CSV table of C-alpha atoms and ligand atoms in Angstrom, one decimal:
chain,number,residue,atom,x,y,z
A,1,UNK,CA,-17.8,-14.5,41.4
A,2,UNK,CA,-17.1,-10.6,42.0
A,3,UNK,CA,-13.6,-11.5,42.2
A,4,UNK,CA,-13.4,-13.2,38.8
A,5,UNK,CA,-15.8,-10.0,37.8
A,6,UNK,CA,-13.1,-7.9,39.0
A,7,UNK,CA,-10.0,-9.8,37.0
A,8,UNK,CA,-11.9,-9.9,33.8
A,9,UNK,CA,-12.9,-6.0,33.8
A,10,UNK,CA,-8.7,-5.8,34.7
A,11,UNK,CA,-8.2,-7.3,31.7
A,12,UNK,CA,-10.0,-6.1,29.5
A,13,UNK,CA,-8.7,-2.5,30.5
A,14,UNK,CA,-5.2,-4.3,29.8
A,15,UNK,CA,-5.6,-5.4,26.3
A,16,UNK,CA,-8.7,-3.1,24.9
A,17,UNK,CA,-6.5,-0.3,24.3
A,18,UNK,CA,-4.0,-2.3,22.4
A,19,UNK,CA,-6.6,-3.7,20.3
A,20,UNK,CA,-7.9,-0.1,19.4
A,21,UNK,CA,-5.0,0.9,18.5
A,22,UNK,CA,-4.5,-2.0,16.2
A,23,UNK,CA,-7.7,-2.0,14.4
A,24,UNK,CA,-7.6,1.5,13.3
A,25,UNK,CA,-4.4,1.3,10.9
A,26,UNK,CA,-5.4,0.4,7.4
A,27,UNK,CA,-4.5,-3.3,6.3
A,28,UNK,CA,-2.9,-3.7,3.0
A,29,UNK,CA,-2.2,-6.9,1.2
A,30,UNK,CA,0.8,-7.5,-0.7
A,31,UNK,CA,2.1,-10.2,-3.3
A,32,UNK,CA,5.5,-10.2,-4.3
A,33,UNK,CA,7.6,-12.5,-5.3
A,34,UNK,CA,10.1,-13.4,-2.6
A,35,UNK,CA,13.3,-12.3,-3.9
A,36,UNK,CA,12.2,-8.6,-4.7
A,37,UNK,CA,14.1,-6.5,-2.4
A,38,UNK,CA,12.7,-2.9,-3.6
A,39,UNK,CA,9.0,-4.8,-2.8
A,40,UNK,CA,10.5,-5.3,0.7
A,41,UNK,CA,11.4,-1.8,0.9
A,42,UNK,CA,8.3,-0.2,0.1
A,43,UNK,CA,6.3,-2.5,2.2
A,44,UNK,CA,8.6,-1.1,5.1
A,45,UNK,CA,7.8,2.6,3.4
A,46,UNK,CA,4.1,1.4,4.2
A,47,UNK,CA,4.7,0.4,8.0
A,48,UNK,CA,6.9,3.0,8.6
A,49,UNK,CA,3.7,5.7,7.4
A,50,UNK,CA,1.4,3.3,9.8
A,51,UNK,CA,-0.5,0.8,7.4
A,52,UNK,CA,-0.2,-3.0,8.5
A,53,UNK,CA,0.8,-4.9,5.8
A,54,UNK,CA,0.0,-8.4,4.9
A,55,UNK,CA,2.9,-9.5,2.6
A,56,UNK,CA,2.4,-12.4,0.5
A,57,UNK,CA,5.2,-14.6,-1.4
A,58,UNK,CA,4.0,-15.7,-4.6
A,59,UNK,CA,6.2,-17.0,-7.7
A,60,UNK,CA,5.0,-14.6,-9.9
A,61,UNK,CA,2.5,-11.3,-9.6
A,62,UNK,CA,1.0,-11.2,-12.8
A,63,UNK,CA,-2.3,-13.3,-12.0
A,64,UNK,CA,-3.1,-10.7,-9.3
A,65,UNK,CA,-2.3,-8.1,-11.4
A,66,UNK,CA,-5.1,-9.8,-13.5
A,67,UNK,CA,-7.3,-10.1,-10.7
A,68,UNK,CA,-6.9,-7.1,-9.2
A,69,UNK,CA,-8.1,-5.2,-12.6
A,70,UNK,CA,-4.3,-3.5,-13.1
A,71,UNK,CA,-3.5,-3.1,-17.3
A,72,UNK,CA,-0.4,-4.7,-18.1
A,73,UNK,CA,1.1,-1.8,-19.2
A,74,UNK,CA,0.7,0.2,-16.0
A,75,UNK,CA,2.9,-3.2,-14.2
A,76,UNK,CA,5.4,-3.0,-12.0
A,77,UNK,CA,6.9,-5.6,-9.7
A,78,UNK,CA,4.5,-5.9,-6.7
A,79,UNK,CA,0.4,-5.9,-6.4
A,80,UNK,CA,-1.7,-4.4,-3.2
A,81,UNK,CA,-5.2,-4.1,-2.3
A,82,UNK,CA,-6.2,-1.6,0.1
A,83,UNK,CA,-10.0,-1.5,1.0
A,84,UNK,CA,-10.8,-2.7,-2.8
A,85,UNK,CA,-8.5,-0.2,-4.6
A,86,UNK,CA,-5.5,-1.8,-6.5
A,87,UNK,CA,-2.1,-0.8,-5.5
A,88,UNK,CA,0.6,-1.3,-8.2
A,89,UNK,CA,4.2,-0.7,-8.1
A,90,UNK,CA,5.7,1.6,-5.9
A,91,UNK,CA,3.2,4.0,-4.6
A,92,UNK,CA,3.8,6.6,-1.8
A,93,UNK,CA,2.1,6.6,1.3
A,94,UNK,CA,0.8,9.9,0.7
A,95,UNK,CA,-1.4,9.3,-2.4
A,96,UNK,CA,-2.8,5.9,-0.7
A,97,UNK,CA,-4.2,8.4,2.6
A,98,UNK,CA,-5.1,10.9,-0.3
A,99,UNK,CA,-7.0,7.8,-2.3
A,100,UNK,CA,-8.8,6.9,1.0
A,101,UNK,CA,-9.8,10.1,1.8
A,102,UNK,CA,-11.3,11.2,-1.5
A,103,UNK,CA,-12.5,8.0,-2.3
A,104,UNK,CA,-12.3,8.4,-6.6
A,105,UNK,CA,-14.5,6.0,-8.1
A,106,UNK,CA,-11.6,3.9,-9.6
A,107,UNK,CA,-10.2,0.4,-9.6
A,108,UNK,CA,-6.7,1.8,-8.3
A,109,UNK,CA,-3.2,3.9,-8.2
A,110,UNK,CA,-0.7,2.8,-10.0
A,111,UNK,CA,3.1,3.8,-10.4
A,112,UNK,CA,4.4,1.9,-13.7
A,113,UNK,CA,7.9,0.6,-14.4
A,114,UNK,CA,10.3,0.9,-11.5
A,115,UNK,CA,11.3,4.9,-11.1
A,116,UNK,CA,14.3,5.3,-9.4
A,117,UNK,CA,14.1,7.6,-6.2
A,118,UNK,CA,10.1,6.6,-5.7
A,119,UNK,CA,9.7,5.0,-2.2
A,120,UNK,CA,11.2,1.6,-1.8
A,121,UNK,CA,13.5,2.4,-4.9
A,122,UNK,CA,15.9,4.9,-3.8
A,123,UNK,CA,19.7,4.6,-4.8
A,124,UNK,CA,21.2,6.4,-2.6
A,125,UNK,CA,23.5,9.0,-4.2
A,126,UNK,CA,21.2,9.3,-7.1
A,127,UNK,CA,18.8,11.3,-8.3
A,128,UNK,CA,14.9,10.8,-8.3
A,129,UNK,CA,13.7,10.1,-11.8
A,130,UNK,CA,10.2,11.9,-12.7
A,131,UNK,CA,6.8,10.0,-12.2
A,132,UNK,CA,3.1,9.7,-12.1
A,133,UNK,CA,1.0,8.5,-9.5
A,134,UNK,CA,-1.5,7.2,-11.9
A,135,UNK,CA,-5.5,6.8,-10.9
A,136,UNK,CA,-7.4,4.3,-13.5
A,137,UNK,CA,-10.7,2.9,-13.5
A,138,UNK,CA,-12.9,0.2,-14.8
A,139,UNK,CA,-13.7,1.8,-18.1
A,140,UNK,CA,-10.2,2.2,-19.2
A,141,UNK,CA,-10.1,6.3,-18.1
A,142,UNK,CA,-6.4,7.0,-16.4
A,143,UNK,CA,-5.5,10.3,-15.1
A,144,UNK,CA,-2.6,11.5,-13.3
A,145,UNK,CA,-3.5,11.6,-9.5
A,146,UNK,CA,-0.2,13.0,-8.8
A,147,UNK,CA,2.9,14.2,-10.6
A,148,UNK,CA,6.5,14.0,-9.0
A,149,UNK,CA,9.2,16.2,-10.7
A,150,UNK,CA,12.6,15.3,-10.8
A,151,UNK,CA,14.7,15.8,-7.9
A,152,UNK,CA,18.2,16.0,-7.7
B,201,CU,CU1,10.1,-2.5,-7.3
């Protein structure tokens, strides 16, 4: 009995500290559809900036777009939820920390379209087109959370 004691509190040493570890990244969920490369690459973007991600294949986004609360005309080509907030198109790292720290009362970020040099859509050998991190809510009210200039 103390010897069984003994193994389990070994154990548990063993594998507590992995599980702490695991259970303080942030989770966010992600549907694509299963052919989008740049959704691939900003789901890496994601990792590599410590979320986990949940990555979802569906045929088409634009029924979670609906759920989620995103406008149509702020759509791009992949949908997340991260603690409740919407996450549309390809939005940095950065603002999602920033979004989760301040907590806005807002139904989401958004980055619309597909801007070329915004994470997950870089050409290499081109320059970053200009774009807005954009913060709407509920009631229709957008602002821009974040601007990011051009960049050659
Ligand atoms: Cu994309």
């Amino acid at each position: 009995m103390k010897r069984r004691t003994f193994l389990h509190g070994a154990l548990a040493a063993a594998v507590l500290p992995l599980a702490a570890s695991a259970a303080k990244k942030t989770m966010i969920t992600v549907y694509k559809t299963p052919t989008c490369g740049c959704c691939h690459d900003w789901v890496e973007h994601l990792q590599k900036n410590g979320f986990q991600v949940i990555v979802n294949d569906v045929p088409s986004t634009t029924p979670y777009r609906a759920k989620f609360g995103v406008p149509t005309d702020l759509g791009s080509c992949h949908t997340g939820v991260v603690e409740g907030y919407a996450l549309e198109g390809h939005v940095p790292a950065s603002e999602i920390s920033r979004l989760l720290a301040e907590r806005p009362k807002a139904r989401g970020l958004a980055v619309p379209g597909m801007p070329v040099g915004s994470p997950g859509m870089e050409v290499e050998g081109t320059r970053r087109d200009a774009f807005d991190v954009v913060l709407f809510a509920d009631d229709g009210s957008r602002k821009v959370f974040q601007r990011y200039a051009a960049r050659s």
